[in-house]
Amino acid sequence: MGIQLKAGLRLRSATDACEVVVVKAPAEPVDLRCGGHAFLPTDAEAAPQNIEAGFDGGTQLGKRYADDDLGLELLCTKPGEGAISVGETVLPVKGAKPLPASD
Amino acid sequence: MNIAMLLEMAAEGDPERVVLGPRAGGTTATELLDRSRRAALYIQKSGARTVGYFGLNSDALPVALFGAALAGVPFSPVNYRAPDEQLQGILARIEGGLMIADEDEVARLGACGASHVVTKGEFLAAVDELASDAAASGGAEFPFVDPEEIGVLLFTSGTTSEPKAAVLRHRHLVSYIISSVEFLGCGPDEAQLICVPPYHIAGIAAVLSSLYAGRRIMYLPAFDAAEWVRLAVDEHITHAMVVPTMLGRILDAAEAAGVTLSTLRHLSYGGGRMPTELVERTLRDMPHVDLVNAYGLTETSSTIAMLTPDEHREAFASDDPAVRGRLASVGRPLPSLEVEVRGEDDAVLGVGEKGEIWVRGEQVAGEYVGNSVLTEDGWFRTRDAGWFDAEGFLYVDGRLDDVIVRGSENLSPGEIEDVLMAHPAVAEAAVIGIPDAEWGEAVAAVVVLHPGAAADEDELQTWVRQRLRSTKMPAVIEFRPELPYSPTGKLLRRVLRDELSAGGPAQRRD
């Protein structure tokens, strides 16, 4: 069970206002969730779901969420209260030391 | 995932922040997004397959850039200083394009073959006349823009040959921004003065990175040092990027105006070799300013290596020649990239060994229209010569095409130029190869002296010979009041080569 991802694909949370864009996608489908429920295509009609316990860490606008082993990277384009997970594993924020401006 | 998404995020994150124009009465993120959406509708209706931009920097530029991205067509800022013959060639390659131009360029564009030209004023007026339904609908009628599609098409400067059309796809530009810029990482008081021309990769990258960082963009339409200083003071400018030819003039203009540029916090420079002396003067004159030396290419979506503010200060304070010498380095590669120096057999070279700089990473496009030049495993050969020191600092020696082949020896102009510029009388130096009957090429130098300073050919030849091998000593040295540079600060070696070669083979003096 999972969604076939593709770089550039935009998804919305079924539980909150969160939206993400896929930056890097693995070849295999991924069981990608927000707040414990599967992400939806942005145009999907679906009844809102409640955020499951343990998946309430929230998302932050402009942060990247990644699983390097899977080759998965998402960028949060709208924040929400639920946490992003692959199956039961919550994805960490991709930490990067900010660089000084160069352009 | 296209570059307009970066604007959408900025509008989501801080809708009322002024992102473009003056402190008072500038455009907010929401207003810029709204205008860009209407521009996209306008572009869709026009049927344009490319949106060209021909003219000075202006607030119409970001609107056209993001409008084109939302409409799913490439944006191509064209060098308005290109001679007619070159311009005809460029326009033929962006056929079916809508050109947004300065009013005084419209006739020339028409004569050079552009079929659909509007002035910036007409473009903005037409955009503003469109009903704001587009804004209200949240952009739902715009096509899905695949990250693989072309975001920006840039005709590279062509200092040595005909311009090539470099392709930057949305994914390259977006990767560059999200991997190197912290989203809304700036306070609302930060403002960037953009003075590099719009057809330069740094001009495009500056729009994207400033907006994503939340830094207000202020345009200087065409570079003028006194005007730069005036705007920096009046508009409380905190950040700017300059090319080498601009920096000295800015320091002079600030001195002449008696201002300290107290709001300025951060100055990045790149686009060509910056004389170390000038970097030192900036560190001395403006100790409150963070300096960044940025090295990048059009084909890599801008910066791939940088010397940070701390590294500048550490080098400047050091007596150790290896550390001090880092003021001439471009710093370390960005963490999101791989950079290698490779030899003629493509093998990776060790510390201190000179070769060609190769780069690989998600921001690296390495593609021209109809022709990707990446290797099978994704490496881009920059055609720049360089080397790494033991601490991983990268030094760029200039273009491989500029290497002088004297007999069987390869000589790097950069090394000889550095030695010449270390002479107290020398302000600027350019070293080139000119045809030579015996050696194939001979080393020639063109030198600009500091005002009031004196040095003759013999003295400078001896200076070089005492510091480098005798084969690196220029056979001829010509003195001139100035060197020819492109508007983006690149030394026009081809011009010097043509001029110095015109008189036939050089007279050697060895």
XYZ file of C-alpha atoms in Angstrom:
613
model
C 0.000 0.000 0.000
C 1.278 3.427 -0.832
C 1.428 6.234 -3.377
C 3.633 6.308 -6.435
C 5.562 9.570 -6.054
C 7.162 11.741 -8.723
C 9.291 14.844 -8.354
C 7.045 17.882 -8.604
C 3.929 16.061 -7.384
C 1.933 18.088 -4.863
C 0.030 16.391 -2.076
C -2.293 17.533 0.670
C -2.886 16.182 4.108
C -6.165 14.414 4.924
C -5.922 15.632 8.511
C -4.820 19.258 8.439
C -3.823 22.163 6.170
C -0.430 20.682 5.346
C 0.697 20.557 1.709
C 3.968 19.227 0.375
C 5.744 18.997 -2.937
C 7.855 15.960 -3.766
C 11.461 16.996 -4.327
C 12.986 13.523 -4.621
C 10.996 10.360 -5.201
C 11.920 6.699 -4.799
C 11.049 4.354 -7.681
C 8.701 2.280 -5.464
C 5.381 3.483 -4.019
C 5.642 4.940 -0.511
C 3.154 4.696 2.380
C 3.331 8.435 2.945
C 1.117 9.876 5.670
C 0.375 13.096 7.453
C -1.108 13.007 10.934
C -1.245 9.229 10.557
C -3.426 9.183 7.396
C -2.394 8.774 3.779
C -1.543 11.957 1.834
C -3.997 12.829 -0.946
C -3.650 14.421 -4.368
C -4.292 18.178 -3.922
C -7.568 17.985 -5.892
C -8.958 14.913 -4.069
C -12.329 15.204 -2.325
C -12.276 13.396 1.002
C -13.767 13.750 4.452
C -11.280 15.224 6.921
C -9.652 12.743 9.284
C -8.431 13.209 12.838
C -4.723 13.375 13.583
C -3.677 10.080 15.156
C -1.902 10.012 18.497
C 1.860 10.075 18.087
C 1.617 11.831 14.709
C 1.000 15.330 16.008
C 4.464 16.868 15.790
C 3.388 19.370 13.104
C 5.042 20.561 9.910
C 6.793 23.851 9.210
C 6.542 25.896 6.049
C 9.753 25.823 4.006
C 11.278 22.846 5.829
C 12.371 19.716 4.029
C 11.411 16.283 5.337
C 13.526 13.403 4.144
C 14.400 9.747 4.346
C 17.814 9.473 2.733
C 17.754 5.653 2.700
C 14.519 5.653 0.734
C 15.667 8.493 -1.510
C 12.639 10.527 -0.427
C 12.550 14.287 0.080
C 9.534 16.550 0.536
C 9.235 20.305 0.880
C 6.454 21.679 3.051
C 4.575 24.368 1.099
C 1.763 24.775 3.647
C 2.133 23.919 7.332
C -0.160 21.903 9.585
C -0.375 20.222 12.987
C 0.178 16.630 11.902
C 3.562 14.961 11.441
C 4.742 13.421 8.171
C 5.568 9.726 8.302
C 6.404 6.787 6.089
C 4.249 4.079 7.605
C 4.733 4.514 11.347
C 8.125 6.209 11.071
C 7.978 9.976 11.470
C 10.239 11.806 8.997
C 12.783 14.194 10.487
C 13.389 17.736 9.256
C 16.365 17.723 6.948
C 18.833 19.764 8.933
C 21.102 22.037 6.969
C 23.310 24.745 8.334
C 22.139 27.984 6.732
C 24.655 29.361 4.254
C 25.554 33.028 3.924
C 23.866 34.766 0.982
C 25.894 34.549 -2.204
C 23.732 35.984 -5.000
C 7.794 22.195 -8.223
C 8.519 25.176 -10.373
C 10.148 28.454 -9.438
C 6.769 30.166 -8.971
C 6.226 27.804 -6.030
C 8.954 29.735 -4.217
C 6.885 32.904 -4.579
C 3.715 31.087 -3.475
C 5.520 29.935 -0.340
C 6.789 33.433 0.406
C 3.225 34.744 0.103
C 1.998 31.939 2.356
C 4.699 32.513 4.956
C 4.521 36.289 5.293
C 1.804 37.703 3.001
C 2.215 41.354 3.941
C 5.993 41.564 3.832
C 7.304 44.109 1.307
C 9.399 42.032 -1.089
C 10.004 44.385 -4.006
C 10.696 48.097 -4.349
C 11.188 50.922 -1.854
C 10.687 50.630 1.916
C 7.652 52.856 1.662
C 5.063 51.794 -0.884
C 6.828 48.678 -2.152
C 5.094 45.521 -3.364
C 4.079 42.873 -0.826
C 4.500 39.135 -1.405
C 0.740 38.781 -1.894
C 0.689 41.615 -4.425
C 3.628 40.161 -6.353
C 1.964 36.750 -6.487
C -1.310 38.296 -7.616
C 0.430 40.287 -10.335
C 2.442 37.264 -11.464
C -0.733 35.192 -11.769
C -2.295 37.853 -13.956
C 0.924 38.004 -15.973
C 0.621 34.240 -16.487
C -2.912 34.702 -17.854
C -1.649 37.434 -20.154
C 1.193 35.197 -21.371
C -1.177 32.262 -21.923
C -3.496 34.469 -23.975
C -0.621 35.787 -26.053
C 0.251 32.238 -27.150
C 3.941 32.915 -26.475
C 6.178 29.856 -26.320
C 8.948 31.820 -24.569
C 8.948 35.072 -22.633
C 11.959 37.218 -23.422
C 13.132 40.212 -21.417
C 15.207 42.857 -23.105
C 16.259 45.832 -21.061
C 17.438 47.211 -17.767
C 16.526 45.818 -14.369
C 13.044 46.828 -13.234
C 10.138 45.678 -11.119
C 8.676 44.170 -14.313
C 11.387 41.498 -14.243
C 10.140 39.338 -11.333
C 6.563 39.668 -12.648
C 7.646 38.395 -16.073
C 9.848 35.670 -14.560
C 7.137 34.227 -12.293
C 4.385 34.844 -14.848
C 6.281 32.759 -17.385
C 6.873 30.013 -14.798
C 3.170 29.836 -13.885
C 2.209 29.744 -17.568
C 4.734 26.950 -18.130
C 6.927 28.690 -20.701
C 10.676 29.418 -20.482
C 11.871 32.871 -19.445
C 14.819 34.257 -21.375
C 16.478 37.530 -20.370
C 18.583 38.681 -23.314
C 21.713 40.809 -23.215
C 20.592 44.256 -24.359
C 24.188 45.142 -25.106
C 24.526 42.394 -27.723
C 25.417 43.808 -31.149
C 22.719 43.541 -33.841
C 24.307 40.560 -35.562
C 24.406 38.543 -32.328
C 20.931 39.703 -31.379
C 19.503 38.453 -34.688
C 20.969 35.026 -33.958
C 19.543 34.985 -30.431
C 16.081 36.143 -31.527
C 15.997 33.460 -34.221
C 16.557 30.898 -31.480
C 13.704 32.133 -29.301
C 11.204 32.198 -32.127
C 7.578 32.403 -31.075
C 8.581 34.471 -28.104
C 7.001 37.489 -26.513
C 9.682 40.121 -25.893
C 9.182 42.505 -22.971
C 11.475 45.415 -23.686
C 12.623 48.888 -22.761
C 10.775 51.433 -24.875
C 13.909 52.673 -26.627
C 14.803 49.136 -27.743
C 11.545 48.296 -29.497
C 12.618 49.510 -32.939
C 15.953 47.697 -32.786
C 14.278 44.446 -31.709
C 11.876 44.697 -34.639
C 14.710 45.344 -37.068
C 16.571 42.316 -35.690
C 13.645 39.987 -36.297
C 11.504 40.013 -33.122
C 7.859 39.590 -34.151
C 6.059 40.193 -30.869
C 7.392 43.038 -28.737
C 5.697 44.933 -25.902
C 7.245 47.607 -23.720
C 7.550 46.998 -19.990
C 4.931 49.703 -19.436
C 2.493 48.077 -21.877
C 3.112 44.683 -20.289
C 2.440 45.871 -16.738
C -0.584 47.939 -17.817
C -2.080 44.958 -19.672
C -1.432 42.713 -16.682
C -3.077 45.129 -14.283
C -6.115 45.498 -16.554
C -6.875 41.793 -16.378
C -9.541 40.953 -13.840
C -8.071 39.646 -10.634
C -10.082 36.400 -10.995
C -6.756 34.692 -11.464
C -5.621 35.735 -8.047
C -8.913 34.812 -6.426
C -8.942 31.324 -7.924
C -5.555 30.541 -6.404
C -4.015 29.781 -9.762
C -6.057 26.616 -10.356
C -6.293 27.223 -14.101
C -2.558 27.155 -14.586
C -1.025 24.010 -16.004
C 0.955 21.520 -13.932
C 4.532 22.530 -14.650
C 6.776 19.502 -14.601
C 10.092 20.155 -12.796
C 11.749 18.864 -15.968
C 10.476 21.787 -18.003
C 12.721 24.721 -18.876
C 12.517 27.532 -16.348
C 15.146 29.888 -17.653
C 17.079 30.087 -20.879
C 20.260 32.139 -20.632
C 22.568 33.015 -23.454
C 26.024 32.701 -21.934
C 28.346 35.636 -22.254
C 30.437 34.199 -25.071
C 33.658 36.053 -24.273
C 35.502 33.545 -26.446
C 32.868 32.376 -28.937
C 29.240 32.684 -30.053
C 26.732 32.711 -27.175
C 25.298 29.325 -26.221
C 21.749 28.946 -24.909
C 22.125 27.443 -21.431
C 19.065 25.550 -20.204
C 18.070 25.727 -16.537
C 15.141 23.476 -15.726
C 12.805 24.229 -12.831
C 14.265 21.397 -10.782
C 17.803 22.812 -11.024
C 16.795 26.284 -9.864
C 14.451 25.030 -7.129
C 17.091 22.571 -5.847
C 19.634 25.369 -5.700
C 17.327 27.615 -3.704
C 15.896 25.110 -1.245
C 19.279 23.531 -0.540
C 21.160 26.802 -0.014
C 18.650 29.361 1.309
C 16.786 29.210 4.612
C 13.099 29.902 3.985
C 12.148 33.297 5.469
C 15.463 33.268 7.274
C 15.719 37.075 7.124
C 14.250 39.752 9.272
C 11.808 42.152 7.569
C 14.456 44.898 7.705
C 16.785 43.141 5.266
C 17.025 44.506 1.746
C 19.041 43.450 -1.270
C 20.258 45.880 -3.897
C 20.407 44.079 -7.243
C 22.779 45.736 -9.692
C 23.896 42.806 -11.852
C 22.104 42.767 -15.196
C 19.026 40.569 -15.621
C 20.677 38.385 -18.270
C 23.325 37.271 -15.762
C 22.639 34.095 -13.746
C 23.325 36.049 -10.550
C 20.518 38.460 -11.508
C 18.032 35.591 -11.727
C 19.367 33.749 -8.682
C 19.202 36.955 -6.639
C 15.457 37.295 -7.303
C 14.776 33.718 -6.249
C 17.040 33.603 -3.205
C 16.053 37.034 -1.874
C 12.373 36.248 -2.181
C 12.716 32.817 -0.563
C 14.813 34.282 2.259
C 12.270 37.091 2.746
C 14.671 39.851 1.759
C 13.247 42.888 -0.013
C 14.554 43.395 -3.550
C 15.566 46.859 -4.661
C 16.692 47.307 -8.244
C 19.367 49.596 -9.558
C 18.360 49.719 -13.240
C 21.898 50.135 -14.559
C 25.087 50.180 -12.542
C 26.427 53.551 -11.483
C 28.580 53.708 -8.365
C 27.298 57.065 -7.019
C 23.698 55.970 -7.561
C 24.477 52.634 -5.897
C 25.755 54.429 -2.810
C 22.791 56.811 -2.749
C 20.280 53.945 -2.943
C 22.171 51.881 -0.381
C 21.927 54.753 2.100
C 18.355 55.890 1.332
C 16.881 52.424 1.159
C 18.755 50.985 4.156
C 20.292 48.293 1.985
C 21.741 45.403 3.975
C 22.818 42.998 1.193
C 24.249 43.205 -2.310
C 26.141 41.196 -4.876
C 28.744 42.883 -7.044
C 31.115 41.883 -9.823
C 34.803 42.827 -9.564
C 34.609 45.971 -11.691
C 31.897 47.425 -9.436
C 33.490 47.038 -6.016
C 36.392 49.481 -6.370
C 34.087 52.114 -7.835
C 31.610 51.673 -4.977
C 34.345 52.137 -2.376
C 35.574 55.248 -4.195
C 32.044 56.647 -4.494
C 31.307 56.026 -0.792
C 34.540 57.769 0.120
C 33.746 60.695 -2.180
C 30.260 61.032 -0.685
C 31.678 60.738 2.831
C 29.369 57.866 3.814
C 30.207 54.656 5.651
C 27.354 52.514 4.317
C 26.414 51.759 7.904
C 23.305 49.709 7.094
C 25.245 47.396 4.790
C 25.894 44.038 6.463
C 26.731 41.697 3.678
C 28.441 41.952 0.326
C 28.998 39.011 -1.960
C 31.185 39.156 -5.015
C 31.887 36.904 -7.962
C 31.652 36.660 -11.713
C 35.360 37.101 -12.246
C 38.700 37.410 -10.571
C 38.651 39.964 -7.738
C 42.042 41.576 -7.061
C 43.125 40.522 -3.547
C 44.174 44.097 -2.866
C 40.570 45.215 -3.346
C 39.250 42.517 -1.006
C 41.733 43.702 1.619
C 40.707 47.317 1.129
C 37.042 46.362 1.610
C 37.848 44.433 4.789
C 39.768 47.451 6.062
C 37.328 50.186 4.974
C 34.145 48.348 5.942
C 34.903 46.024 8.851
C 31.174 45.863 9.681
C 30.397 44.145 6.365
C 30.421 40.369 5.903
C 32.136 39.399 2.659
C 31.345 36.310 0.612
C 33.299 35.274 -2.443
C 30.937 33.199 -4.567
C 32.029 30.992 -7.421
C 29.472 29.641 -9.826
C 28.506 29.310 -13.441
C 25.372 29.824 -15.484
C 25.277 26.065 -16.095
C 25.261 25.335 -12.341
C 22.321 27.625 -11.393
C 24.787 30.067 -9.763
C 26.969 29.426 -6.686
C 28.842 26.140 -6.217
C 31.552 27.279 -3.789
C 31.937 30.153 -1.373
C 34.479 31.782 0.893
C 32.463 32.740 3.969
C 32.672 35.952 6.064
C 34.503 34.152 8.894
C 36.999 32.686 6.443
C 37.636 36.167 5.026
C 38.333 37.595 8.483
C 40.486 34.668 9.544
C 42.596 34.938 6.376
C 42.887 38.719 6.692
C 44.108 38.440 10.285
C 46.636 35.707 9.590
C 50.403 35.941 9.089
C 50.543 32.388 7.756
C 50.882 32.770 3.955
C 48.748 29.655 3.333
C 45.874 31.062 5.423
C 46.345 34.639 4.219
C 46.367 33.364 0.621
C 42.790 32.163 1.025
C 41.593 35.672 0.276
C 42.309 34.637 -3.325
C 40.352 31.382 -3.026
C 36.676 30.803 -3.770
C 36.296 28.870 -0.536
C 34.742 25.458 -0.130
C 32.095 23.704 -2.254
C 28.479 23.916 -1.036
C 27.613 20.867 1.091
C 24.921 19.810 -1.386
C 27.485 19.343 -4.187
C 30.552 17.378 -5.185
C 33.485 19.239 -6.704
C 36.647 17.579 -8.028
C 39.763 18.716 -9.819
C 40.725 16.298 -12.571
C 43.684 15.930 -14.878
C 43.898 15.412 -18.618
C 43.106 11.695 -18.337
C 40.020 12.616 -16.223
C 41.634 11.138 -13.101
C 40.989 12.987 -9.826
C 44.026 15.019 -8.782
C 45.484 15.500 -5.324
C 46.031 18.531 -3.126
C 47.832 21.366 -4.903
C 47.643 19.748 -8.339
C 46.174 21.915 -11.078
C 43.543 20.590 -13.409
C 39.980 21.107 -14.556
C 37.153 21.736 -12.074
C 34.299 19.191 -12.322
C 31.018 19.468 -10.435
C 28.010 17.236 -9.777
C 24.761 17.927 -7.942
C 21.062 18.575 -8.283
C 21.462 22.244 -9.184
C 23.911 21.404 -11.975
C 22.162 21.657 -15.334
C 25.116 21.363 -17.717
C 22.873 21.627 -20.720
C 22.556 23.808 -23.808
C 19.559 23.792 -26.115
C 19.548 20.379 -27.759
C 22.707 19.224 -26.057
C 23.372 17.969 -22.510
C 27.077 18.006 -21.774
C 26.872 16.101 -18.467
C 28.811 12.844 -18.307
C 26.784 9.639 -17.960
C 27.175 9.782 -14.193
C 26.127 13.427 -13.971
C 29.402 15.371 -13.841
C 29.775 18.763 -15.492
C 33.168 19.889 -16.734
C 33.373 23.594 -15.999
C 36.298 24.325 -18.388
C 37.723 26.306 -15.469
C 41.230 25.536 -14.285
C 41.813 25.208 -10.558
C 43.162 23.334 -7.557
C 42.377 22.467 -3.934
C 44.617 23.278 -0.972
C 45.127 20.910 1.958
C 42.167 22.383 3.850
C 39.758 21.914 0.954
C 39.749 25.506 -0.268
C 39.268 25.801 -4.004
C 41.327 28.163 -6.138
C 40.157 29.082 -9.632
C 42.833 29.899 -12.176
C 40.595 31.053 -15.009
C 39.290 29.415 -18.157
C 41.140 26.434 -19.613
C 40.607 28.045 -23.012
C 42.773 30.923 -21.810
C 45.722 28.683 -20.986
C 48.753 29.760 -22.967
C 50.559 26.969 -24.758
C 54.164 28.066 -25.138
C 56.160 25.332 -26.809
C 55.130 22.218 -24.905
C 54.410 24.115 -21.708
C 50.926 25.073 -20.445
C 50.931 28.420 -18.686
C 48.047 29.719 -16.612
C 47.419 33.463 -17.087
C 45.963 33.793 -13.582
C 49.217 32.927 -11.864
C 51.177 35.484 -13.896
C 48.463 38.114 -13.399
C 48.595 37.618 -9.631
C 52.355 38.181 -9.595
C 52.024 41.296 -11.750
C 49.260 42.684 -9.541
C 51.400 42.117 -6.464
C 53.776 44.787 -7.839
C 53.048 48.032 -5.984
C 52.650 50.084 -9.167
C 50.227 47.705 -10.879
C 46.463 48.172 -10.503
C 45.221 45.647 -13.055
C 46.872 43.069 -15.278
C 45.730 40.798 -18.085
C 47.932 38.034 -19.444
C 47.170 36.437 -22.789
C 48.797 34.244 -25.411
C 49.641 35.811 -28.756
C 50.851 34.025 -31.892
C 54.575 33.445 -31.973
C 56.576 32.029 -34.871
C 58.934 30.012 -32.711
C 56.884 28.919 -29.689
C 53.383 28.780 -31.117
C 52.259 31.213 -28.449
C 54.110 33.840 -26.465
C 53.101 35.405 -23.151
C 51.878 38.983 -23.441
C 50.652 41.238 -20.652
C 48.498 44.338 -20.660
C 48.915 46.381 -17.511
C 47.106 49.307 -15.895
C 49.197 51.259 -13.403
C 47.888 52.963 -10.268
C 47.374 56.706 -10.759
C 50.694 58.448 -10.321
C 52.675 55.179 -10.137
C 55.471 54.306 -12.535
C 57.007 51.059 -13.777
C 58.474 50.113 -17.140
C 58.500 46.888 -19.106
C 61.964 45.798 -17.948
C 61.111 46.290 -14.303
C 57.911 44.237 -14.513
C 59.597 41.502 -16.565
C 62.313 41.211 -13.934
C 59.642 41.207 -11.194
C 57.908 38.211 -12.806
C 61.138 36.363 -13.640
C 62.329 36.604 -10.034
C 59.097 35.065 -8.767
C 58.166 32.556 -11.470
C 60.009 30.522 -14.101
C 61.548 32.567 -16.898
C 59.174 30.947 -19.433
C 56.337 32.704 -17.580
C 57.862 36.121 -18.044
C 55.774 38.192 -20.481
C 57.665 38.697 -23.740
C 55.755 41.936 -24.247
C 54.075 44.242 -21.780
C 51.736 46.937 -22.957
C 50.589 49.777 -20.702
C 47.034 51.070 -20.988
C 44.701 53.391 -19.074
C 42.120 50.590 -18.658
C 41.289 46.982 -19.524
C 38.221 45.920 -21.497
C 35.548 44.246 -19.342
C 32.072 42.955 -20.101
C 29.270 44.653 -18.118
C 29.261 41.601 -15.839
C 32.893 42.119 -14.936
C 34.496 39.514 -17.154
C 37.822 40.458 -18.649
C 37.481 40.420 -22.438
C 40.649 38.499 -23.283
C 39.500 37.873 -26.819
C 39.492 41.627 -27.457
C 43.032 41.967 -26.120
C 44.201 38.924 -28.072
C 42.783 40.327 -31.289
C 44.314 43.735 -30.693
C 47.732 42.482 -29.691
C 47.831 39.874 -32.442
C 46.817 42.341 -35.143
C 50.342 43.625 -35.528
C 51.632 40.179 -36.465
C 53.735 37.858 -34.315
C 55.083 39.417 -31.170
C 58.650 40.609 -30.973
C 60.248 38.383 -28.406
C 62.962 39.651 -26.171
C 64.631 36.588 -24.708
